[in-house]
XYZ file of C-alpha atoms in Angstrom:
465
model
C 102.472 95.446 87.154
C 103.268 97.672 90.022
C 102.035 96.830 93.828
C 103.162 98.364 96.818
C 103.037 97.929 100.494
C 101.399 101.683 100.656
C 98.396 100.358 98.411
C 98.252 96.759 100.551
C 98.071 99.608 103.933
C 95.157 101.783 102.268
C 93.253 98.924 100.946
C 93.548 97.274 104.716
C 90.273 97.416 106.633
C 92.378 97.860 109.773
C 95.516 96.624 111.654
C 94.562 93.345 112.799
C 93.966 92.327 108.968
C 97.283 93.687 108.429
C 98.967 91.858 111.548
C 96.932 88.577 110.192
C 98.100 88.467 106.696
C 101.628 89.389 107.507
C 101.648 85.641 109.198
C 100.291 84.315 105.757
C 103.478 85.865 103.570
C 105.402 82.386 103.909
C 105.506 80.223 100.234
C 104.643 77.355 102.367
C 100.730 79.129 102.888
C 100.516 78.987 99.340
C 100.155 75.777 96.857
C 99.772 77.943 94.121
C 100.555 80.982 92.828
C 100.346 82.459 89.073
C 100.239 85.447 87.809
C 99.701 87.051 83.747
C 101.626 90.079 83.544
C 99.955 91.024 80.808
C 96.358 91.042 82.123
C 97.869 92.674 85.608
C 96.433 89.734 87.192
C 97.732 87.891 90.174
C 95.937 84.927 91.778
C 96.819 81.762 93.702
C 95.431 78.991 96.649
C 95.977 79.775 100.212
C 95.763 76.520 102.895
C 93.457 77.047 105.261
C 92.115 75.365 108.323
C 89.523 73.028 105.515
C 90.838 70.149 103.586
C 90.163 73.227 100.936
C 92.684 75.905 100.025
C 90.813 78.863 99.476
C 91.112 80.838 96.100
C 92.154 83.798 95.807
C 92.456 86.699 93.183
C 93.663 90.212 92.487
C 93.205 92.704 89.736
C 96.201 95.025 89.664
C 94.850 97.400 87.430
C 91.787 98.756 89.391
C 92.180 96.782 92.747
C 89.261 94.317 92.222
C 89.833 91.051 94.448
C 87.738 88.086 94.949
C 88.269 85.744 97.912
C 86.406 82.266 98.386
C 86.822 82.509 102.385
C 83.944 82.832 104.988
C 85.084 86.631 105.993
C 83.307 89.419 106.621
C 86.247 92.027 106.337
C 86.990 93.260 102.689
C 89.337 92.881 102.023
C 90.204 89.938 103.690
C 93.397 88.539 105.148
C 94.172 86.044 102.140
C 93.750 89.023 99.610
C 95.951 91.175 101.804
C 98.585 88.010 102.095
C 98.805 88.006 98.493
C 98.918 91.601 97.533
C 102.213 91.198 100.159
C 103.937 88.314 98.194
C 103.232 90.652 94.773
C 104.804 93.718 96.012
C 107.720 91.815 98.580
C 108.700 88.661 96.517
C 106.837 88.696 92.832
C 109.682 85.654 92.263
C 107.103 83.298 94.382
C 104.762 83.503 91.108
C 104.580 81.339 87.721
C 104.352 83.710 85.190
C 101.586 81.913 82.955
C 99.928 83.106 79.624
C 96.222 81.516 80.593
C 94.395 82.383 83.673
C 91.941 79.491 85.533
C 88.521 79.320 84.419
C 87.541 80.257 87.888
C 89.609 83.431 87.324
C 88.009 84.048 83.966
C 84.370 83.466 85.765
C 85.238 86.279 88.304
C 86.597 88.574 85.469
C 83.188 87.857 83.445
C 81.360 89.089 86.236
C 83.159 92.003 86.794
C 85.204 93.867 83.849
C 83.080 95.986 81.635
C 82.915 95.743 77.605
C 85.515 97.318 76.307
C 88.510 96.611 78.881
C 91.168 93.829 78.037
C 89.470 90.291 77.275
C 90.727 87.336 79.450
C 92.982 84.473 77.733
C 90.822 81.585 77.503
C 91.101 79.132 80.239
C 92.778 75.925 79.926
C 90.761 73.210 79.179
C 87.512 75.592 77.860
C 87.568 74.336 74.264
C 84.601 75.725 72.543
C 84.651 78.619 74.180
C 85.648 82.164 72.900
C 87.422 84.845 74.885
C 84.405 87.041 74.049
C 82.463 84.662 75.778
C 84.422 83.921 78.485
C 84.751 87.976 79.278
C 81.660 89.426 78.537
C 79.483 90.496 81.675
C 76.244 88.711 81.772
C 73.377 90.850 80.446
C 70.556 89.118 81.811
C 71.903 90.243 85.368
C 69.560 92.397 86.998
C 70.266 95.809 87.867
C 69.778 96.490 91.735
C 66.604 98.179 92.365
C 65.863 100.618 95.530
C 64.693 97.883 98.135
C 68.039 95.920 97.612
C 69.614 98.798 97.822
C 67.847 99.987 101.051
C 68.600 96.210 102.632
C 72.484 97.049 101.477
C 72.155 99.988 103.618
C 70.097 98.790 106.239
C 73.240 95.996 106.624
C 75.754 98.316 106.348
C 73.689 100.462 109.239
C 73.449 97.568 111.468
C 77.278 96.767 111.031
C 77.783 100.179 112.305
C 75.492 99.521 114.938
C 76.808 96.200 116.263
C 80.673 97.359 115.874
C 79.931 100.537 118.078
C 78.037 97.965 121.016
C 81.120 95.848 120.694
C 83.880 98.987 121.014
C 81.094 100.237 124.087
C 81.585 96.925 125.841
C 85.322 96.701 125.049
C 85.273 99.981 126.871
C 83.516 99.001 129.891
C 85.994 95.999 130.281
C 89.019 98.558 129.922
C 87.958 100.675 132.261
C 87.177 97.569 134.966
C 90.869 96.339 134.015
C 92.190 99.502 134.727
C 90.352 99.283 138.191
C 91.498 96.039 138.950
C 95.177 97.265 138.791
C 94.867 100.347 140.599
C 93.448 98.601 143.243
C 96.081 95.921 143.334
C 98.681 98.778 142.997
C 101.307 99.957 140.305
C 103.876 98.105 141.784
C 102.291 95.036 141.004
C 101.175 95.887 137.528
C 104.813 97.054 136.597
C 106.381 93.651 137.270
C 103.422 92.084 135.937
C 103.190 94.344 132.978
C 103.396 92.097 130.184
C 101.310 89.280 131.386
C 98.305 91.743 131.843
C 98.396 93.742 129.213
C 98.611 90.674 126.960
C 95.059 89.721 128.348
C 93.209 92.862 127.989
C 94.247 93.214 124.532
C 93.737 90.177 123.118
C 89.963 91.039 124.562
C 89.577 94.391 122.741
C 90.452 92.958 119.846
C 87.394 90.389 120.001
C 85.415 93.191 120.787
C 86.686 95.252 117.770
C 88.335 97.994 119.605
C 91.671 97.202 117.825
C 93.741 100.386 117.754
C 93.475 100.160 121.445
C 94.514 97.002 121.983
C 97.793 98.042 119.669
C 98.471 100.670 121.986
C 97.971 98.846 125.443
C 100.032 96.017 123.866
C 102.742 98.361 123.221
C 103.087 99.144 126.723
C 105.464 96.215 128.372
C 108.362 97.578 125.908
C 107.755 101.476 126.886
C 107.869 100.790 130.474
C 110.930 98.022 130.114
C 112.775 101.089 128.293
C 112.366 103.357 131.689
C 114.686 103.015 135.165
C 112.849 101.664 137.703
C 111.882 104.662 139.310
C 110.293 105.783 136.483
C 108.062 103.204 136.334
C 105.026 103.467 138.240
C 104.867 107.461 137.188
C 104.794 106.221 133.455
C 102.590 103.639 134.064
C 99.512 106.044 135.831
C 100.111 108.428 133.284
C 99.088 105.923 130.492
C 96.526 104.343 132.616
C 94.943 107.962 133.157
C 95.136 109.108 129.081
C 93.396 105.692 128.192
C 90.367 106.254 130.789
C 90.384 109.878 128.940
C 90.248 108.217 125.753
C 87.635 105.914 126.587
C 85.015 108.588 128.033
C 85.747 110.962 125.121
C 85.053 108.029 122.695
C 81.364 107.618 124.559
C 81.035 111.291 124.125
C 81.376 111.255 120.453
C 81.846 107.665 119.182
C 81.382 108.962 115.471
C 84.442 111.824 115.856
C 87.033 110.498 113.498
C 89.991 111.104 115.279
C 88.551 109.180 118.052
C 87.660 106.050 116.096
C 91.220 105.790 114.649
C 92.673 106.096 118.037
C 90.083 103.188 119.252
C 88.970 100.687 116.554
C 90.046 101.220 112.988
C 91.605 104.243 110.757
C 90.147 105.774 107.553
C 91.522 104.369 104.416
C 94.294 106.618 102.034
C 91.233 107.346 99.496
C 88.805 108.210 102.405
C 91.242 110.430 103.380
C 92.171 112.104 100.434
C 88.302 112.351 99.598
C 87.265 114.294 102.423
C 86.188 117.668 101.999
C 87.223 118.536 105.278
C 90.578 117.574 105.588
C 93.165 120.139 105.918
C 95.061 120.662 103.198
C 98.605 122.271 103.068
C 100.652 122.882 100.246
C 104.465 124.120 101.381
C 107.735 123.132 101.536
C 108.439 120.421 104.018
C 112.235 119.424 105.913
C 112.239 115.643 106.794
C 113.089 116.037 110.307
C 113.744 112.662 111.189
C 112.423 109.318 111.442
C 111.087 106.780 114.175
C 111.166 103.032 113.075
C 109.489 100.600 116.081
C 108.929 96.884 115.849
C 105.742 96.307 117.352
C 104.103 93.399 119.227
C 101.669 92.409 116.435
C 104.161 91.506 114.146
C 104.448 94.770 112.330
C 106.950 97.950 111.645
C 105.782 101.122 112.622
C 107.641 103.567 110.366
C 106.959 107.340 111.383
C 108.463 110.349 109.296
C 108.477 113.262 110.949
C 108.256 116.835 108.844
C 108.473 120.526 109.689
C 106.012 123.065 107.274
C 108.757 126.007 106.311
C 106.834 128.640 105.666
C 104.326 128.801 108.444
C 105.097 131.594 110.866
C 104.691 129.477 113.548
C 106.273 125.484 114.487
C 104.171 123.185 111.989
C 104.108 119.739 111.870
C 103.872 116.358 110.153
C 104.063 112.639 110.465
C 104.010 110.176 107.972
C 102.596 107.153 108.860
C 102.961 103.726 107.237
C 103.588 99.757 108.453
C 104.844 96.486 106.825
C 105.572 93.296 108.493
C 108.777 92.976 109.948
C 109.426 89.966 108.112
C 109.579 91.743 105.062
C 112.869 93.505 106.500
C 114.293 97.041 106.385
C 112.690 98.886 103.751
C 114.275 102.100 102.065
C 112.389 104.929 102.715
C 110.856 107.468 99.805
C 112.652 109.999 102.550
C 115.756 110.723 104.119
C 116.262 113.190 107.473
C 117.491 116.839 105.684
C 115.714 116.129 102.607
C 113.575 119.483 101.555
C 110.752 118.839 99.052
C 107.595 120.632 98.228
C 104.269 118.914 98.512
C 100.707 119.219 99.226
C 99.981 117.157 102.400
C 96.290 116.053 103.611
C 96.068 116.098 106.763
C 94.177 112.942 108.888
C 90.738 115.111 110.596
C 91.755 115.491 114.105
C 91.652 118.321 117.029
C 95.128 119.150 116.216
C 95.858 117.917 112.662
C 99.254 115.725 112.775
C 99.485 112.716 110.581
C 99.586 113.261 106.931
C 99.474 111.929 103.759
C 101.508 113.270 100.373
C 98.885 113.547 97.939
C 100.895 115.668 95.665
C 104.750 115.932 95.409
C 106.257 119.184 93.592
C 109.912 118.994 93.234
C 112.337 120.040 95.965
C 112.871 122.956 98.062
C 115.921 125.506 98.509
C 118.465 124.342 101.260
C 118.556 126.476 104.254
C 118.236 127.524 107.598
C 115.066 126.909 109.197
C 112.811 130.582 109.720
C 113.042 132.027 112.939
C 109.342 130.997 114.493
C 107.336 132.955 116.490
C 106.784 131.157 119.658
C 107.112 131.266 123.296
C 110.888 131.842 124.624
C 109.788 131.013 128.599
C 108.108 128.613 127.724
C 109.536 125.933 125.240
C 106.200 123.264 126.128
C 103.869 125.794 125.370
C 103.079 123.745 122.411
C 102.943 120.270 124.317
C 100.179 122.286 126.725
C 98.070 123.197 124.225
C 97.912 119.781 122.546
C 97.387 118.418 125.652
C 94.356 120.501 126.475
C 92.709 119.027 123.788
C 93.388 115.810 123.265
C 95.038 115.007 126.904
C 95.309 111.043 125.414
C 98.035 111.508 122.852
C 101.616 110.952 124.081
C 104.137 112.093 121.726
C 103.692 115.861 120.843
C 106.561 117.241 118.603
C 108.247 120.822 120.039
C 110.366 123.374 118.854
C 113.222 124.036 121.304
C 114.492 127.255 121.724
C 118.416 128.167 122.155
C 120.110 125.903 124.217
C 122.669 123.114 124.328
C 122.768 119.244 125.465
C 124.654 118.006 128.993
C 125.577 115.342 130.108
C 124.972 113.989 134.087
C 126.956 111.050 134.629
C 124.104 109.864 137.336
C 120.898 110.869 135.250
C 122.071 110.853 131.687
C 121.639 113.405 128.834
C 119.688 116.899 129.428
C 118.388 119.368 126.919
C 119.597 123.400 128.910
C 117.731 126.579 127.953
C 120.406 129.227 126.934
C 118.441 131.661 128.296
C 117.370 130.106 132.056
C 120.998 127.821 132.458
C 120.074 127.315 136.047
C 115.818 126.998 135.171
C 114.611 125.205 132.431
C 116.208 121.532 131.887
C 114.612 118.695 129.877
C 115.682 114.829 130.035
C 116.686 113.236 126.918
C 115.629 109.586 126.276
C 118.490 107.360 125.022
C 122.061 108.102 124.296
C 123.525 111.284 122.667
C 126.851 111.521 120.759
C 129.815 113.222 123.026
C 130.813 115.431 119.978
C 127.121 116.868 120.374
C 127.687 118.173 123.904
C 127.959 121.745 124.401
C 127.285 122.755 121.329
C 124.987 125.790 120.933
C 121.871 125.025 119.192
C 119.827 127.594 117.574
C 116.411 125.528 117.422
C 115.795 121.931 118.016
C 113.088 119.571 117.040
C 111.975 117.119 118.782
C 109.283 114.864 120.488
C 108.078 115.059 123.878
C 106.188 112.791 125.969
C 105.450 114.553 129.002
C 108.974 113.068 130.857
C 111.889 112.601 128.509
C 112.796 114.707 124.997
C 113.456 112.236 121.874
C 115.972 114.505 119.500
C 114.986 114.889 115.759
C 117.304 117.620 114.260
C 118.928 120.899 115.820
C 120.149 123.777 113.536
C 123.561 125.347 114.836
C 126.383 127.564 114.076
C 127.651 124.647 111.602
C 125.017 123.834 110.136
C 122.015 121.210 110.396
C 122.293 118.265 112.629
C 120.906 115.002 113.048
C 120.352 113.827 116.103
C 117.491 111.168 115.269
């Protein structure tokens, strides 16, 4: 029986369920839990708020769940919770050889002739496991006006999910108002408190990415001297009005509704015949592991496509609840491996999945790209033209070497402009690093400070994630 936190993400309708059944991984949440290894079944009773645990199954084998709470997401939190337990701690469950009847009604329902018949339930005496698993052939098959009603619901959950994102929009765009007018100073030191309140109001109104994002905000600014503050802080406040009126431009653009209520699904992904598809070999340039507000791990891979005649990149996405601890990663910075990556639709195609891995690739230098020498944001510029909301924008440096400023920190030097082009680099850089020439260096910028990935240099590759 294999479950893993990369299903549990795909499966997720969006973050909140994730950030909501990360708080319901505890053994205490659960009064039971059983699973039959051989069946590939996993089920148990979550407490709720009722007198009433609710019950709760999952199918292993094809992903079928069943859930006897109120909730309108699918799957919900309680499926989610468990799915976490099977792939984190499968210890927390009793391996039994019999499954519940209510577990054996569900499967009775669902599995089709054929598959692997349920263990009788204890208690069922009289009753035969063809019985117990057989679908029910009196069912009737769904004719076209249930079907049109289906749609029609799923239609008017569309509907009633864009109104709510629309008015979640509105009350952004009055918040962001009401701090300009009572000035950046004030919403720095109040930063937290603020932010708090807005988000917890987008998420009511289903605009949930966002509220990630704004909630996420406190910690960037913290990270920044004091001066830097109140630039930082208009510069967000600007790229999330931008977000906001593009969204009411095209509230069906995909890119747009990831960025403001929920992301597609792994298998939506994968099964869209638009999504770019590249198959190449890939450098893991470095990774970018943040704790985040809601309880989760952000866990962001970046990759570099060597073969393209021009910078290429990737980012592999994924998040687990930080209670689950530090995970080992499928990657490690300097690996080279060669893979066919779909790429999330999107004006400038970024995030990635790995839909097909194809052994490794030669070691190496990285190839000399074509880009712009005088210009080593070129690339930033361009992203930002269209899509001016995103922040980090990954760059390919061109010759140059690191400083160090004993009043302003760390700096990034063009070999060719020493006197001209200078970058800031965020955090702390390792003195055996400094003045070293660097051939080409990756790396993320935000629009004020450089956050190292990897340089390549007259000994070699370094890391400098």
């Amino acid at each position: 029986m294999q479950l893993d936190l990369k299903t549990i993400e795909a499966l997720a309708p969006d973050q909140a369920s994730l950030s909501a059944a990360s708080k319901l991984t505890k053994r205490s949440n659960w009064p039971r839990l059983e699973m039959n290894e051989h069946l590939g079944l996993i089920w148990g009773e979550c407490q709720g708020s009722g007198s009433n645990p609710y019950r709760v199954a999952f199918d292993t084998g094809d992903h079928g769940y069943k859930c006897t709470c109120p909730s309108r997401k699918f799957p919900c939190k309680h499926i989610l919770g468990l799915m976490w337990i099977g792939a984190t701690a499968p210890a927390s469950f009793d391996r039994v050889d019999q499954t519940p009847e209510w577990v054996n009604d569900w499967l009775g329902r669902r599995r089709k002739t054929g598959q692997q018949p349920t263990q009788p339930a204890a208690g069922s005496e009289g009753k035969s496991i063809d019985e117990a698993s057989r679908p029910d052939e009196s069912a009737p098959v769904e004719d076209a006006a249930a079907a049109e009603r289906r749609e029609a619901a799923q239609r008017k959950r569309a509907e009633d999910t864009r109104s709510a994102v629309s008015a979640a929009l509105d009350e952004l765009d009055q918040w962001i108002a009401d701090q300009l007018r009572l000035g950046l100073a004030g919403f720095v030191d109040a930063c937290s408190e603020r932010c708090r309140r807005i988000a917890a109001r987008l998420v009511d109104l289903k605009a949930t990415a966002l509220a990630g994002r704004i909630d996420e905000l406190p910690a960037r600014l913290m990270a920044l001297r004091g001066e830097e503050k109140p630039d930082a802080a208009i510069r967000e406040l600007g790229k999330l009005v931008l977000l906001a009126k593009a969204w009411r431009a095209t509230p069906d653009d995909p890119e747009l509704r990831r960025l403001v209520s929920t992301s597609e699904t792994r298998e939506q992904v994968l099964a869209n015949p638009d999504a770019v598809q590249v198959e190449s070999d890939w450098e893991v340039l470095g990774e970018k592991i943040e704790t985040r507000r809601d309880g989760l791990v952000s866990h962001a891979t970046w990759l570099l496509d060597l073969k393209s005649p021009a910078p290429r990149f990737a980012v592999l996405l994924d998040f687990f609840p930080a209670s689950a601890g530090r995970r080992s990663g499928a990657f490690a910075p300097g690996n080279r491996f060669k893979a066919r990556l779909v790429f999330y639709p999107s004006r400038t195609p970024l995030r990635a999945l790995v839909a097909e891995r194809l052994g490794d690739a030669a070691p190496g230098a990285w190839p000399a790209f074509a880009s712009d020498a005088g210009d080593p944001l070129a690339a930033y510029a361009a992203v930002q033209d269209g899509a001016p909301w995103l922040s980090d924008c990954p760059v390919i440096l061109p010759a140059g070497a690191i400083a160090l400023d004993e009043k302003d920190g760390a700096w990034w030097q063009a070999a060719s402009d020493p006197h001209g082009i200078a970058l800031p680099v965020e955090g702390s850089v390792n003195q055996p690093l400094l003045g070293i020439e660097l051939a080409a260096t990756a790396a993320l910028w935000n629009g004020a400070r450089l956050e190292l990935l990897a340089s390549q240099s007259n000994m070699g590759r370094l890391d400098l994630s």
